[in-house]
Short mmCIF file of C-alpha atoms and ligand atoms in Angstrom, two decimals:
data_model
loop_
_atom_site.label_atom_id
_atom_site.label_comp_id
_atom_site.label_asym_id
_atom_site.label_seq_id
_atom_site.Cartn_x
_atom_site.Cartn_y
_atom_site.Cartn_z
CA MET A 1 111.70 80.41 96.33
CA PRO A 2 112.28 80.13 92.55
CA GLY A 3 115.36 82.01 91.22
CA GLN A 4 116.91 82.26 94.58
CA ASP A 5 120.61 81.23 94.77
CA ASN A 6 121.84 78.77 97.30
CA GLU A 7 123.58 81.31 99.57
CA THR A 8 120.44 83.37 99.94
CA GLY A 9 118.58 80.10 100.66
CA GLN A 10 121.00 79.01 103.38
CA PHE A 11 120.91 82.51 105.01
CA ARG A 12 117.18 82.37 105.01
CA ASP A 13 116.96 78.87 106.49
CA LYS A 14 119.43 79.70 109.19
CA LEU A 15 117.61 82.95 109.97
CA ILE A 16 114.31 81.20 110.18
CA ARG A 17 115.77 78.48 112.44
CA ARG A 18 117.20 81.02 114.75
CA LYS A 19 114.12 82.98 115.10
CA GLN A 20 112.04 79.87 115.78
CA GLU A 21 114.47 78.96 118.58
CA TRP A 22 114.00 82.46 120.14
CA ALA A 23 110.29 81.89 120.10
CA ALA A 24 110.67 78.39 121.74
CA GLU A 25 112.97 79.86 124.44
CA GLY A 26 110.78 82.90 125.03
CA ARG A 27 113.96 85.10 124.55
CA LEU A 28 113.74 88.73 125.76
CA LEU A 29 110.57 88.33 127.82
CA THR A 30 110.59 90.40 131.01
CA GLY A 31 107.17 89.92 132.32
CA ARG A 32 107.24 93.50 133.19
CA LYS A 33 104.23 95.87 132.52
CA ALA A 34 104.81 99.16 130.83
CA ARG A 35 102.22 101.61 129.50
CA PRO A 36 102.48 103.85 126.48
CA GLU A 37 100.92 106.76 128.51
CA SER A 38 103.84 106.74 130.96
CA GLU A 39 106.78 105.23 129.05
CA ARG A 40 108.21 105.56 125.70
CA LEU A 41 109.80 102.03 125.53
CA PRO A 42 107.78 98.76 125.64
CA PRO A 43 109.27 96.13 127.96
CA GLY A 44 112.38 94.37 126.84
CA GLN A 45 113.04 97.01 124.09
CA ARG A 46 116.09 99.38 123.63
CA GLU A 47 116.28 102.38 121.46
CA VAL A 48 118.44 102.44 118.31
CA LYS A 49 119.22 105.55 116.20
CA THR A 50 120.04 103.51 113.07
CA TRP A 51 117.33 101.65 111.10
CA PRO A 52 118.17 97.92 110.94
CA VAL A 53 117.00 95.87 107.95
CA LEU A 54 115.06 92.62 108.67
CA ASP A 55 113.64 90.39 106.15
CA LEU A 56 114.14 86.83 104.71
CA GLY A 57 117.23 88.01 102.68
CA ALA A 58 115.70 88.13 99.26
CA GLN A 59 114.74 91.80 98.47
CA PRO A 60 112.45 91.95 95.42
CA ARG A 61 113.13 94.71 93.05
CA ILE A 62 109.83 95.54 91.20
CA ASP A 63 109.72 97.49 88.02
CA LEU A 64 107.18 100.27 88.63
CA LYS A 65 105.57 99.43 85.16
CA LEU A 66 104.84 95.96 86.38
CA TRP A 67 103.99 96.75 89.93
CA ARG A 68 100.40 96.10 91.05
CA LEU A 69 98.49 96.12 94.36
CA THR A 70 95.43 94.02 94.60
CA VAL A 71 92.80 94.55 97.24
CA ASP A 72 90.36 91.70 97.46
CA GLY A 73 88.29 89.37 99.50
CA LEU A 74 85.26 90.58 101.39
CA VAL A 75 85.10 94.12 100.00
CA GLU A 76 82.36 95.83 97.91
CA ASN A 77 84.98 97.15 95.54
CA PRO A 78 87.85 94.82 94.78
CA VAL A 79 90.68 96.71 92.92
CA THR A 80 93.96 96.18 91.27
CA LEU A 81 95.97 99.31 91.08
CA ASP A 82 99.04 100.11 89.10
CA TRP A 83 101.62 102.59 90.39
CA GLN A 84 100.04 105.54 88.70
CA SER A 85 96.54 104.92 90.03
CA PHE A 86 98.04 104.18 93.52
CA THR A 87 100.08 107.41 93.67
CA ASP A 88 97.02 109.34 92.47
CA LEU A 89 95.26 108.55 95.76
CA PRO A 90 95.36 111.00 98.54
CA GLN A 91 98.56 111.12 100.67
CA SER A 92 98.67 111.32 104.40
CA GLU A 93 101.50 111.54 106.98
CA SER A 94 102.02 109.95 110.39
CA VAL A 95 104.86 109.93 112.92
CA SER A 96 105.42 106.94 115.15
CA ASP A 97 107.82 104.68 116.86
CA ILE A 98 108.89 101.32 115.55
CA HIS A 99 109.12 98.30 117.82
CA CYS A 100 110.77 95.24 116.44
CA VAL A 101 110.44 91.85 118.18
CA THR A 102 114.23 91.47 117.98
CA ALA A 103 114.32 94.31 120.81
CA TRP A 104 115.17 97.44 118.76
CA SER A 105 112.90 100.50 118.82
CA ARG A 106 113.27 103.58 116.68
CA TYR A 107 111.53 106.81 117.62
CA ASP A 108 109.76 109.41 115.57
CA ASN A 109 109.56 108.01 112.04
CA ARG A 110 107.73 110.24 109.64
CA TRP A 111 105.89 108.22 107.06
CA ARG A 112 103.80 109.18 104.06
CA GLY A 113 101.50 107.23 101.99
CA LEU A 114 97.81 106.16 101.70
CA ALA A 115 95.93 106.28 105.05
CA VAL A 116 94.25 103.07 105.82
CA ALA A 117 91.00 105.08 106.28
CA ASP A 118 91.22 106.14 102.50
CA LEU A 119 91.97 102.62 101.49
CA LEU A 120 88.96 101.31 103.29
CA GLU A 121 86.86 104.21 101.81
CA LEU A 122 87.94 102.86 98.31
CA ALA A 123 87.59 99.23 98.89
CA ARG A 124 84.63 99.27 101.31
CA PRO A 125 84.95 96.08 103.45
CA LYS A 126 81.76 94.12 103.92
CA PRO A 127 80.42 93.85 107.54
CA GLU A 128 81.62 90.15 107.64
CA ALA A 129 85.28 91.15 107.11
CA LYS A 130 87.01 90.95 110.38
CA PHE A 131 90.67 90.13 109.34
CA VAL A 132 93.28 91.23 106.87
CA LEU A 133 95.97 89.14 105.22
CA PHE A 134 98.99 90.83 103.43
CA GLN A 135 100.94 89.09 100.77
CA SER A 136 104.29 90.39 99.52
CA TYR A 137 106.45 90.11 96.47
CA ASP A 138 109.03 87.99 98.49
CA THR A 139 106.30 85.61 99.42
CA TYR A 140 106.09 86.88 102.95
CA THR A 141 102.61 87.03 104.64
CA THR A 142 101.29 88.48 107.83
CA ASN A 143 97.89 88.85 109.23
CA LEU A 144 95.93 91.32 111.43
CA PRO A 145 92.39 91.90 112.80
CA LEU A 146 90.74 94.63 110.71
CA GLU A 147 90.43 96.82 113.77
CA GLU A 148 94.22 96.95 114.22
CA PHE A 149 94.63 97.92 110.45
CA ALA A 150 92.00 100.66 110.73
CA VAL A 151 93.92 102.78 113.16
CA PRO A 152 94.64 106.48 112.44
CA ASP A 153 98.42 106.07 112.23
CA ALA A 154 98.46 103.08 109.89
CA LEU A 155 99.47 103.65 106.24
CA LEU A 156 100.33 102.05 103.02
CA ALA A 157 103.67 103.85 102.96
CA THR A 158 105.65 105.15 99.99
CA HIS A 159 107.95 107.52 101.83
CA TRP A 160 109.94 107.73 105.04
CA GLU A 161 111.43 111.02 106.23
CA GLY A 162 110.47 112.73 102.93
CA GLU A 163 112.29 110.23 100.72
CA PRO A 164 110.82 107.36 98.69
CA LEU A 165 111.23 104.12 100.63
CA THR A 166 114.38 102.33 99.65
CA VAL A 167 114.09 98.74 98.35
CA GLU A 168 115.71 97.31 101.62
CA HIS A 169 112.97 98.89 103.66
CA GLY A 170 110.18 97.66 101.46
CA GLY A 171 109.81 100.19 98.68
CA PRO A 172 107.96 100.90 96.58
CA LEU A 173 105.14 100.23 99.07
CA ARG A 174 105.01 98.68 102.50
CA VAL A 175 102.39 98.43 105.18
CA LEU A 176 102.89 100.51 108.39
CA VAL A 177 100.95 99.40 111.49
CA PRO A 178 103.01 101.08 114.22
CA GLN A 179 101.24 99.90 117.44
CA LEU A 180 102.14 96.33 116.72
CA TYR A 181 105.68 94.62 116.43
CA PHE A 182 107.25 95.63 113.15
CA TRP A 183 106.91 92.07 111.57
CA LYS A 184 103.16 92.95 111.09
CA SER A 185 104.31 95.84 108.74
CA ALA A 186 104.70 93.84 105.47
CA LYS A 187 107.36 95.22 103.11
CA TRP A 188 106.89 95.04 99.40
CA ILE A 189 103.15 94.64 99.64
CA LYS A 190 101.41 92.98 96.64
CA ARG A 191 97.97 91.93 97.87
CA ILE A 192 95.61 92.79 100.78
CA THR A 193 92.76 90.36 101.44
CA PHE A 194 89.89 90.99 103.72
CA ALA A 195 88.41 87.88 105.21
CA ALA A 196 85.83 86.66 107.89
CA GLU A 197 88.42 84.10 109.17
CA ASP A 198 91.90 84.80 110.44
CA GLN A 199 94.82 83.25 108.47
CA PRO A 200 98.15 83.20 110.30
CA GLY A 201 101.04 84.53 108.34
CA PHE A 202 104.76 83.58 107.92
CA TRP A 203 106.06 84.26 111.55
CA GLU A 204 102.70 83.56 113.09
CA VAL A 205 102.83 79.91 112.04
CA ARG A 206 106.49 79.74 113.33
CA GLY A 207 106.01 80.48 117.00
CA TYR A 208 105.35 84.26 116.87
CA HIS A 209 102.32 85.76 118.51
CA ASN A 210 99.20 86.06 116.32
CA HIS A 211 98.49 89.66 117.66
CA GLY A 212 101.93 91.14 118.54
CA ASP A 213 101.23 93.99 120.89
CA PRO A 214 104.73 95.26 122.07
CA TRP A 215 103.19 96.71 125.33
CA GLU A 216 101.70 93.33 126.26
CA GLU A 217 105.11 91.66 125.20
CA GLU A 218 103.12 89.47 122.78
CA ARG A 219 106.35 88.21 121.12
CA TYR A 220 105.64 84.54 120.88
CA SER A 221 102.58 82.16 120.95
CA GLY A 222 102.14 79.64 123.56
N1 MTE B 1 107.75 91.29 102.80
C1 MTE B 1 108.35 91.29 103.98
N2 MTE B 1 107.90 92.13 104.89
C2 MTE B 1 108.51 92.09 106.09
C3 MTE B 1 109.54 91.12 106.47
C4 MTE B 1 110.00 90.19 105.42
O1 MTE B 1 110.83 89.35 105.61
N3 MTE B 1 109.35 90.30 104.25
N4 MTE B 1 110.11 91.14 107.75
C5 MTE B 1 109.28 91.75 108.70
C6 MTE B 1 110.11 92.02 109.96
S1 MTE B 1 110.51 90.64 110.86
C7 MTE B 1 110.44 93.16 110.39
S2 MTE B 1 111.29 93.54 111.84
C8 MTE B 1 110.31 94.39 109.44
C9 MTE B 1 111.66 95.03 109.18
O2 MTE B 1 111.51 96.23 108.45
P1 MTE B 1 112.80 97.11 108.04
O3 MTE B 1 113.71 96.07 107.42
O4 MTE B 1 112.34 98.10 107.21
O5 MTE B 1 113.36 97.49 109.35
O6 MTE B 1 109.70 94.06 108.19
C10 MTE B 1 108.66 93.10 108.30
N5 MTE B 1 108.16 92.92 107.05
MO1 MO B 2 111.27 91.53 112.92
#
């Protein structure tokens, strides 16, 4: 990544290597079935009260005057929004649990932002659109089926517990898709592209599951 110092680069390479090893080993897999109706914790998870920070080590600070969100691909109304027009859109709240593939879960997070239903109403995906790709300001990418994005609790989140999202947690804007492992919830979102074909993202091409349902322990591919 341009402009990144050596130490950050080494941290990043080591972290990526370690997480790829975990995927190859099948670390943390229990083979146990748990259901959201009867249990709070998906298999292999433990509850934490803090909120760990996980990313590739380079946290982009975006000047709100320069910040843009582009929504494009197979939509009737492609848009590029600046911060003012984004925050003029309606706000919604949802409360949900976070499940990270590194085994921590955090209960009852109150998020605020643009409901995905409202984003879809604005952009109007074409019938051929079946997948979504997120691209972030730190070059991270992740992918989802459109039907996993279009769930009632999913948001483009600006706030957590009533406060603006901090940079370390993805501010000014991150994706929240709570029913999947948290790596699917891209921080520092820059672009959302609707497509007919799936395009695996950063971790999805490095041994992590393409879908990522915590209740099914979809941690790794293969
Ligand atoms: N842009 C971006 N988004 C990202 C990541 C990243 O490295 N870059 N890491 C993912 C991973 S692996 C996790 S677990 C969560 C962590 O979010 P948090 O730091 O707010 O806990 O962000 C996800 N979104
Ligand atoms: Mo993660």
